[in-house]
Amino acid sequence: MSKRKKVIVVTGGAGFLGSHLCDRFLEDGLRVLCVDNLITGHMRNIRHLLRDKNFRFIKHDVSKKLHFKGPVDYVLHFASPASPVDYLKYPIPTLKVGSLGAHNTLGLAKLKKARYLMASTSEIYGDPEVHPQKETYWGHVNPVGPRGCYDEAKRFAEAITMAYHRYHKIDTRIVRIFNTYGPRMRINDGRVVPNFIYQALHNKPLTIYGFGKQTRSFCYYSDLIEGIVRLLYAKFHSPVNIGNPDEFTILQFAKLVIKESNSKSTLTYRPLPMDDPKQRKPDITLAGKYLKWIPKIKLQTGLRETIQWFKENLID
Ligand code: NAD
Ligand code: UDP
């Protein structure tokens, strides 16, 4: 008798990261149930999968209960607006998907006795006073600021995930994702990578918020997906940072985007959004030790591929 394929539910599966996860798990021979309400995702990210008999798309808001017939082996909760522009536009759906959505998907994992992995974020460290950020750092978050809807929803999601692990003995994982970029980001999602690439490709001035002295550390999507897959199959329940520790100021990043796009763009300065973290860089010692994972793709290489993708896909 042939062994049944493992079934994985990916919430937020029509988004940037979720769709790459769907690709990866199908390639690895799993059946994928992609659940998304398309609030910030798009069908174009998964259209190539719709004919695959091992793939199913379910349009559903996971802040409402979800039911599936049959077995489920893994539940990955990736549904949530993720760009500051998106979560400022949808603060209440963001709070709901981080809290009610986490509760509903944990309930599904409990019912099906499935392993659960939630997508957390470097934002749970807030505007960090410890640098680089280790998983043991509790963070510096303004709960009532504009980013609070996202940061606190993710902090709640981590807390309820650990409560289900401790109380219901659910087999859980938490990945703290640091700024990740690559093909399938929305050109207008407002994050710095698509913003700068769009502006550079149109020879428009790149919009630097503040003086551009704030730092970020950018991870290419393929490295991130590999880290998540390794975490899913490792036995490790505490949060794990996954990100690229190569740190750049936003000014340095802008200059690199201009160079790699062969652009004539100049720079223009805009006010720094409230509570914008001044520095961010993951400490990835844990991922190295327990997952044997380190990122391989240099920013210049990933940026070249991303610029090429945006040229082919979204620039008219
Ligand atoms: P994205 O906006 O491209 O994807 C999110 C997906 O979730 C979208 O397809 C959206 O339609 C879906 N969604 C949102 N609310 C939903 C709901 N209530 N029900 C069903 N679907 C819903 O963003 P992304 O960058 O791919 O982020 C995916 C996940 O990774 C998010 O949970 C985000 O917080 C986390 N994350 C991403 C990054 C990053 O740098 N990309 C960093 C940290 C954390
Ligand atoms: N940023 C910028 N210009 C832009 C968009 C973003 O200078 O057009 C800055 C933003 O203020 C932040 C950094 O780039 O300091 C990363 O912003 P992003 O929205 O990508 O994500 P964040 O890391 O803040 O969640």
PDB file of N, CA and C and ligand atoms in Angstrom, residues 84 123 147 179 190-192 195-196 207-209 214 216 250 273 276 280, ligand 2:
ATOM      1  N   PRO A  84       4.740  47.691   7.083  1.00  0.00           N
ATOM      2  CA  PRO A  84       4.189  48.763   7.923  1.00  0.00           C
ATOM      3  C   PRO A  84       3.061  49.528   7.243  1.00  0.00           C
ATOM      4  N   GLU A 123      10.031  42.389  14.678  1.00  0.00           N
ATOM      5  CA  GLU A 123       9.272  43.499  15.275  1.00  0.00           C
ATOM      6  C   GLU A 123       8.923  43.233  16.734  1.00  0.00           C
ATOM      7  N   ARG A 147       2.813  51.023  15.277  1.00  0.00           N
ATOM      8  CA  ARG A 147       3.256  49.660  14.945  1.00  0.00           C
ATOM      9  C   ARG A 147       2.735  48.635  15.956  1.00  0.00           C
ATOM     10  N   ASN A 179      13.755  41.142   8.210  1.00  0.00           N
ATOM     11  CA  ASN A 179      13.490  41.694   6.863  1.00  0.00           C
ATOM     12  C   ASN A 179      13.924  40.767   5.723  1.00  0.00           C
ATOM     13  N   GLY A 190       5.001  49.110   0.071  1.00  0.00           N
ATOM     14  CA  GLY A 190       5.502  50.185   0.926  1.00  0.00           C
ATOM     15  C   GLY A 190       6.788  49.841   1.640  1.00  0.00           C
ATOM     16  N   ARG A 191       7.211  48.568   1.568  1.00  0.00           N
ATOM     17  CA  ARG A 191       8.464  48.221   2.241  1.00  0.00           C
ATOM     18  C   ARG A 191       9.636  48.792   1.449  1.00  0.00           C
ATOM     19  N   VAL A 192      10.765  48.907   2.124  1.00  0.00           N
ATOM     20  CA  VAL A 192      11.877  49.643   1.530  1.00  0.00           C
ATOM     21  C   VAL A 192      12.394  48.981   0.253  1.00  0.00           C
ATOM     22  N   ASN A 195       9.876  49.650  -2.682  1.00  0.00           N
ATOM     23  CA  ASN A 195       9.828  51.109  -2.888  1.00  0.00           C
ATOM     24  C   ASN A 195      11.055  51.592  -3.647  1.00  0.00           C
ATOM     25  N   PHE A 196      12.244  51.236  -3.139  1.00  0.00           N
ATOM     26  CA  PHE A 196      13.480  51.740  -3.754  1.00  0.00           C
ATOM     27  C   PHE A 196      13.654  51.172  -5.169  1.00  0.00           C
ATOM     28  N   THR A 207      13.087  57.653  -1.718  1.00  0.00           N
ATOM     29  CA  THR A 207      12.565  58.328  -0.519  1.00  0.00           C
ATOM     30  C   THR A 207      13.236  57.767   0.736  1.00  0.00           C
ATOM     31  N   ILE A 208      14.179  58.539   1.282  1.00  0.00           N
ATOM     32  CA  ILE A 208      14.870  58.128   2.510  1.00  0.00           C
ATOM     33  C   ILE A 208      14.085  58.685   3.692  1.00  0.00           C
ATOM     34  N   TYR A 209      13.651  57.816   4.585  1.00  0.00           N
ATOM     35  CA  TYR A 209      12.943  58.284   5.775  1.00  0.00           C
ATOM     36  C   TYR A 209      13.976  58.621   6.854  1.00  0.00           C
ATOM     37  N   GLN A 214      19.267  54.709  10.070  1.00  0.00           N
ATOM     38  CA  GLN A 214      18.737  53.482  10.679  1.00  0.00           C
ATOM     39  C   GLN A 214      19.226  52.269   9.875  1.00  0.00           C
ATOM     40  N   ARG A 216      19.082  48.023   8.727  1.00  0.00           N
ATOM     41  CA  ARG A 216      18.328  46.781   8.552  1.00  0.00           C
ATOM     42  C   ARG A 216      19.294  45.738   7.998  1.00  0.00           C
ATOM     43  N   ILE A 250      20.104  52.483   5.803  1.00  0.00           N
ATOM     44  CA  ILE A 250      19.158  52.643   4.693  1.00  0.00           C
ATOM     45  C   ILE A 250      19.793  53.481   3.580  1.00  0.00           C
ATOM     46  N   PRO A 273       9.065  57.699  10.088  1.00  0.00           N
ATOM     47  CA  PRO A 273       7.803  57.295  10.731  1.00  0.00           C
ATOM     48  C   PRO A 273       8.016  57.056  12.234  1.00  0.00           C
ATOM     49  N   ASP A 276       9.985  53.982  14.282  1.00  0.00           N
ATOM     50  CA  ASP A 276      10.773  53.217  13.299  1.00  0.00           C
ATOM     51  C   ASP A 276      12.046  52.716  14.005  1.00  0.00           C
ATOM     52  N   ARG A 280      18.647  47.111  13.480  1.00  0.00           N
ATOM     53  CA  ARG A 280      18.115  45.741  13.500  1.00  0.00           C
ATOM     54  C   ARG A 280      19.105  44.795  12.838  1.00  0.00           C
TER      55      ARG A 280
HETATM   56  N1  UDP B   2      12.227  53.245   4.462  1.00  0.00           N
HETATM   57  C1  UDP B   2      12.732  54.329   3.760  1.00  0.00           C
HETATM   58  N2  UDP B   2      12.127  54.666   2.581  1.00  0.00           N
HETATM   59  C2  UDP B   2      11.075  53.987   2.073  1.00  0.00           C
HETATM   60  C3  UDP B   2      10.565  52.871   2.798  1.00  0.00           C
HETATM   61  C4  UDP B   2      11.169  52.542   3.993  1.00  0.00           C
HETATM   62  O1  UDP B   2      13.696  54.972   4.170  1.00  0.00           O
HETATM   63  O2  UDP B   2      10.590  54.355   0.991  1.00  0.00           O
HETATM   64  C5  UDP B   2      12.897  52.866   5.717  1.00  0.00           C
HETATM   65  C6  UDP B   2      11.964  52.717   6.922  1.00  0.00           C
HETATM   66  O3  UDP B   2      11.807  53.958   7.573  1.00  0.00           O
HETATM   67  C7  UDP B   2      12.710  51.700   7.769  1.00  0.00           C
HETATM   68  C8  UDP B   2      13.428  50.825   6.742  1.00  0.00           C
HETATM   69  O4  UDP B   2      13.438  51.565   5.529  1.00  0.00           O
HETATM   70  O5  UDP B   2      13.661  52.350   8.576  1.00  0.00           O
HETATM   71  C9  UDP B   2      12.751  49.480   6.503  1.00  0.00           C
HETATM   72  O6  UDP B   2      11.392  49.743   6.262  1.00  0.00           O
HETATM   73  P1  UDP B   2      10.359  48.592   5.840  1.00  0.00           P
HETATM   74  O7  UDP B   2       9.041  49.275   5.663  1.00  0.00           O
HETATM   75  O8  UDP B   2      10.899  47.816   4.713  1.00  0.00           O
HETATM   76  O9  UDP B   2      10.274  47.598   7.070  1.00  0.00           O
HETATM   77  P2  UDP B   2      10.556  47.646   8.639  1.00  0.00           P
HETATM   78  O10 UDP B   2      11.876  47.012   8.804  1.00  0.00           O
HETATM   79  O11 UDP B   2      10.542  49.056   9.145  1.00  0.00           O
HETATM   80  O12 UDP B   2       9.437  46.835   9.191  1.00  0.00           O
END
